[in-house]
GROMACS .gro file of C-alpha atoms in nm:
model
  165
    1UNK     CA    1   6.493   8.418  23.708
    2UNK     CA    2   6.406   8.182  23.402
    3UNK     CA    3   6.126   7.941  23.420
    4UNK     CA    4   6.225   7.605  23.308
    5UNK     CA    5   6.049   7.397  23.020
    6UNK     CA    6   5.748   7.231  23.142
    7UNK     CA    7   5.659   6.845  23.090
    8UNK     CA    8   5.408   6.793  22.781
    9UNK     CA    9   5.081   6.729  22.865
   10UNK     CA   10   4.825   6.554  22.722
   11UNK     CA   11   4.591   6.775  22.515
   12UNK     CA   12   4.241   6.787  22.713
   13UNK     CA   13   3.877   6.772  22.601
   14UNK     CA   14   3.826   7.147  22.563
   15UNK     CA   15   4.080   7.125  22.255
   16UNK     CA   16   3.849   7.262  22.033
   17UNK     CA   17   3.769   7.536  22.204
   18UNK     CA   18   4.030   7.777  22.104
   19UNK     CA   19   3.999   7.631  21.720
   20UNK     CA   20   3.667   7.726  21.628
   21UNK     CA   21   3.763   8.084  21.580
   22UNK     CA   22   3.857   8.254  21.254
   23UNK     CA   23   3.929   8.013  20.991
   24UNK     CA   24   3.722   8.029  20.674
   25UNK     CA   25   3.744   7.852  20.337
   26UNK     CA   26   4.020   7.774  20.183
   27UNK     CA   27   4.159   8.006  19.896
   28UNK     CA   28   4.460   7.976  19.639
   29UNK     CA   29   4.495   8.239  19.400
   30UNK     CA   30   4.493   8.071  19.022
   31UNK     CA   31   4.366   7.711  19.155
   32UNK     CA   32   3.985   7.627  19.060
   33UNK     CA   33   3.960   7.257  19.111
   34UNK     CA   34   3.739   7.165  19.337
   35UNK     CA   35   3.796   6.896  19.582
   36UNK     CA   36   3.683   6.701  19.887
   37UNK     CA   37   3.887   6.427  20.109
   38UNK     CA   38   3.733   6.192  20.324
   39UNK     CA   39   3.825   5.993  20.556
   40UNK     CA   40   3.858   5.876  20.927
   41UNK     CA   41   4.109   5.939  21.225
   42UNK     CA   42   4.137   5.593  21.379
   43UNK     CA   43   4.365   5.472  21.670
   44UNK     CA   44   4.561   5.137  21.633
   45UNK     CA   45   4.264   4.941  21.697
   46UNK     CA   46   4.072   5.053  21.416
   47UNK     CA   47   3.843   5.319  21.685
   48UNK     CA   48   3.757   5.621  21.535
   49UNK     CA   49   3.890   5.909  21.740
   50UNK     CA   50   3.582   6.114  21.801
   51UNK     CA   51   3.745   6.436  21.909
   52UNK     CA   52   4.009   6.505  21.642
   53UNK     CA   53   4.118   6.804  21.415
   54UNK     CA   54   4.331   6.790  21.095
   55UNK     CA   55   4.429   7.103  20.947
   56UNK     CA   56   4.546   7.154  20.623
   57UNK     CA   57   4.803   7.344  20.455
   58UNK     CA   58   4.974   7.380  20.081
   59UNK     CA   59   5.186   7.597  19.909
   60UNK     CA   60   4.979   7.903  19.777
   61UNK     CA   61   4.693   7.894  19.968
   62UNK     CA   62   4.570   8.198  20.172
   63UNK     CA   63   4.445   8.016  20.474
   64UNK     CA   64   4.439   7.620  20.636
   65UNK     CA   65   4.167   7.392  20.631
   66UNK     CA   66   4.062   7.298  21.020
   67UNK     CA   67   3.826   7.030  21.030
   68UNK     CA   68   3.682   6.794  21.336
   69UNK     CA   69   3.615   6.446  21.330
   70UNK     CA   70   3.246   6.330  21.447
   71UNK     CA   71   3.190   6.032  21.720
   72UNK     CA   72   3.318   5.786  21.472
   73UNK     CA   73   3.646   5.960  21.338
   74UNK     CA   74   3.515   6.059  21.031
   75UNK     CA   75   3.615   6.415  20.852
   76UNK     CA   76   3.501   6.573  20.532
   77UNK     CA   77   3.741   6.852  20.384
   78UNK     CA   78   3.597   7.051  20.096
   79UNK     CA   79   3.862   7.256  19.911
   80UNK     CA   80   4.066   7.334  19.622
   81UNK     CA   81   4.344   7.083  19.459
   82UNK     CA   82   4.692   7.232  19.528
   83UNK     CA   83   4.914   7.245  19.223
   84UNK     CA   84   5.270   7.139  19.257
   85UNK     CA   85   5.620   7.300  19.228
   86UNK     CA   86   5.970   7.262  19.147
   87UNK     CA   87   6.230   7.414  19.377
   88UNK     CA   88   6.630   7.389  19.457
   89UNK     CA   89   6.516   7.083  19.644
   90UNK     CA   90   6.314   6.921  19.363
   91UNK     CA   91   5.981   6.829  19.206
   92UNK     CA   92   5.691   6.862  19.493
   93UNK     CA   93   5.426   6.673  19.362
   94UNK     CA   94   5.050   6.825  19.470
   95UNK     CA   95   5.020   6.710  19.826
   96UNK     CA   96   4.901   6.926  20.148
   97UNK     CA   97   5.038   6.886  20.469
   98UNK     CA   98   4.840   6.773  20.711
   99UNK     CA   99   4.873   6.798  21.112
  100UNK     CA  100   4.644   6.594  21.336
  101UNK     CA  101   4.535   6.679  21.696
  102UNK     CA  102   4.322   6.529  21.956
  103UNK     CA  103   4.311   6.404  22.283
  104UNK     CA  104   4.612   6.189  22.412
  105UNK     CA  105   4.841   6.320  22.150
  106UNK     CA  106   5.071   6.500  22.316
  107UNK     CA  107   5.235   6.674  22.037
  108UNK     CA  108   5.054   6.707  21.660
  109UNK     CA  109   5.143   6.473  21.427
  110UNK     CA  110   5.242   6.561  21.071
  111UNK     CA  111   5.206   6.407  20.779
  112UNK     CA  112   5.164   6.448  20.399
  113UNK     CA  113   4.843   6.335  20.141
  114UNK     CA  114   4.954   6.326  19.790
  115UNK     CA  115   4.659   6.253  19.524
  116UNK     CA  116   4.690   5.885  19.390
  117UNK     CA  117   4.607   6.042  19.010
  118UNK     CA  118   4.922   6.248  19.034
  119UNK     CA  119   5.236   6.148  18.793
  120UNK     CA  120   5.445   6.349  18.933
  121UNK     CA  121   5.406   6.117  19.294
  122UNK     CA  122   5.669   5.930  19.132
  123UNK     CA  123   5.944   6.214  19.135
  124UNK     CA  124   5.823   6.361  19.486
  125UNK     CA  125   6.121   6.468  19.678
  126UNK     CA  126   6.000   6.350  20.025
  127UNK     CA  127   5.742   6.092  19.918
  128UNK     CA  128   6.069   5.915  19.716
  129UNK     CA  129   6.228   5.895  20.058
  130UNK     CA  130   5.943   5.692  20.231
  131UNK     CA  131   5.980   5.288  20.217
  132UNK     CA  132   5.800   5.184  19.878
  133UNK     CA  133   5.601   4.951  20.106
  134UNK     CA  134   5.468   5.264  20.342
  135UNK     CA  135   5.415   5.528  20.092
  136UNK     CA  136   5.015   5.393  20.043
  137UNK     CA  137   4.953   5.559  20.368
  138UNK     CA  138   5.041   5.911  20.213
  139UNK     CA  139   4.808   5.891  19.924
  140UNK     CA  140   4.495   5.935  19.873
  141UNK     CA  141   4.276   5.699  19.680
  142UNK     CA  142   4.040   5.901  19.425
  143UNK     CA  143   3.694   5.769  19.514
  144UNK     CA  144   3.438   5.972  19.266
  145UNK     CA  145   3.507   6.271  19.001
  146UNK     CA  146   3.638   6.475  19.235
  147UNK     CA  147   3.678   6.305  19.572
  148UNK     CA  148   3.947   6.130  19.759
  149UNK     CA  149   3.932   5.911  20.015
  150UNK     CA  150   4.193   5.936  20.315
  151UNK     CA  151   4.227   5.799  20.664
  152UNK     CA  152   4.490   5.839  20.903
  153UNK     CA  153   4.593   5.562  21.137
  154UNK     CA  154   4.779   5.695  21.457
  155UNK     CA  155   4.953   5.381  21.545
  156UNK     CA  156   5.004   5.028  21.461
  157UNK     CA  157   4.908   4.807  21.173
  158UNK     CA  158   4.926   5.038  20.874
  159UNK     CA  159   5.009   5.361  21.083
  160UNK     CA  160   5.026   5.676  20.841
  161UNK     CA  161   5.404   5.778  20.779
  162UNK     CA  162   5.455   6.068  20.999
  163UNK     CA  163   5.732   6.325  20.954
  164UNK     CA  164   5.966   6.574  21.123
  165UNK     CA  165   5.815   6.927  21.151
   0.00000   0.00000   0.00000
């Protein structure tokens, strides 16, 4: 006899706990520019979500990039700039994709950060698809020589573009 599917549940405050194990840096073989993003988690009120994760992933690279917000939402990512691609599909500007957990989310979100520096942006297969007026919340603003700054806003007023896994 088959189980059936089981409601979703809300993801609990031990969501950490099985995330802290075996991720190191971040490697891609032929990329050496370093990078780090910045940013906060928030909920549609502007909160920080203290108990978040983001993890990373591009094209190329070896492993993800897992990192936890602190009490105020905040994240630091320190890595290596992903290099973009052509394919059947199109041009793929640099961009990693990004998937955000925490508590209440009941499924991760996904999303995209593209590099505001990057000319190809403008020929990006899935960031051309995204309302002109909505494709700020994919990109992230270049804050010092080699920092970005991006936040992601769950819901409401200027709520990051999410997308189908």
């Amino acid at each position: 006899m088959m189980a059936g599917l089981t409601p979703f549940q809300t993801v609990g405050p031990c969501l950490h706990l099985g995330l802290r194990v075996g991720r190191g840096p971040m490697t891609a073989a032929g990329l050496d520019t370093a990078i780090v993003i910045r940013g906060r988690l928030v909920d549609g009120a502007g909160d920080g979500i203290g108990d978040g994760v983001l993890e990373f992933w591009a094209s190329g690279f070896d492993d993800i990039g897992r990192v936890w917000t602190d009490a105020d939402g905040g994240y630091e990512l320190q890595t290596l700039k992903p290099a973009g691609r052509e394919d059947a599909t199109g041009i793929h500007a640099p961009h990693f994709a990004v998937r955000v957990l925490g508590r209440g989310i009941m499924t991760g979100y996904v999303t995209r950060v593209y590099f505001d520096d990057e000319p190809e942006n403008t020929r990006d297969v899935v960031l051309s698809i995204v309302p002109a007026e909505r494709r700020d919340t994919l990109v992230a603003a270049r804050s010092g020589p080699s920092e970005y700054r991006f936040d992601v806003c769950v819901q409401g007023e200027g709520e990051t573009v999410f997308l189908d896994a």
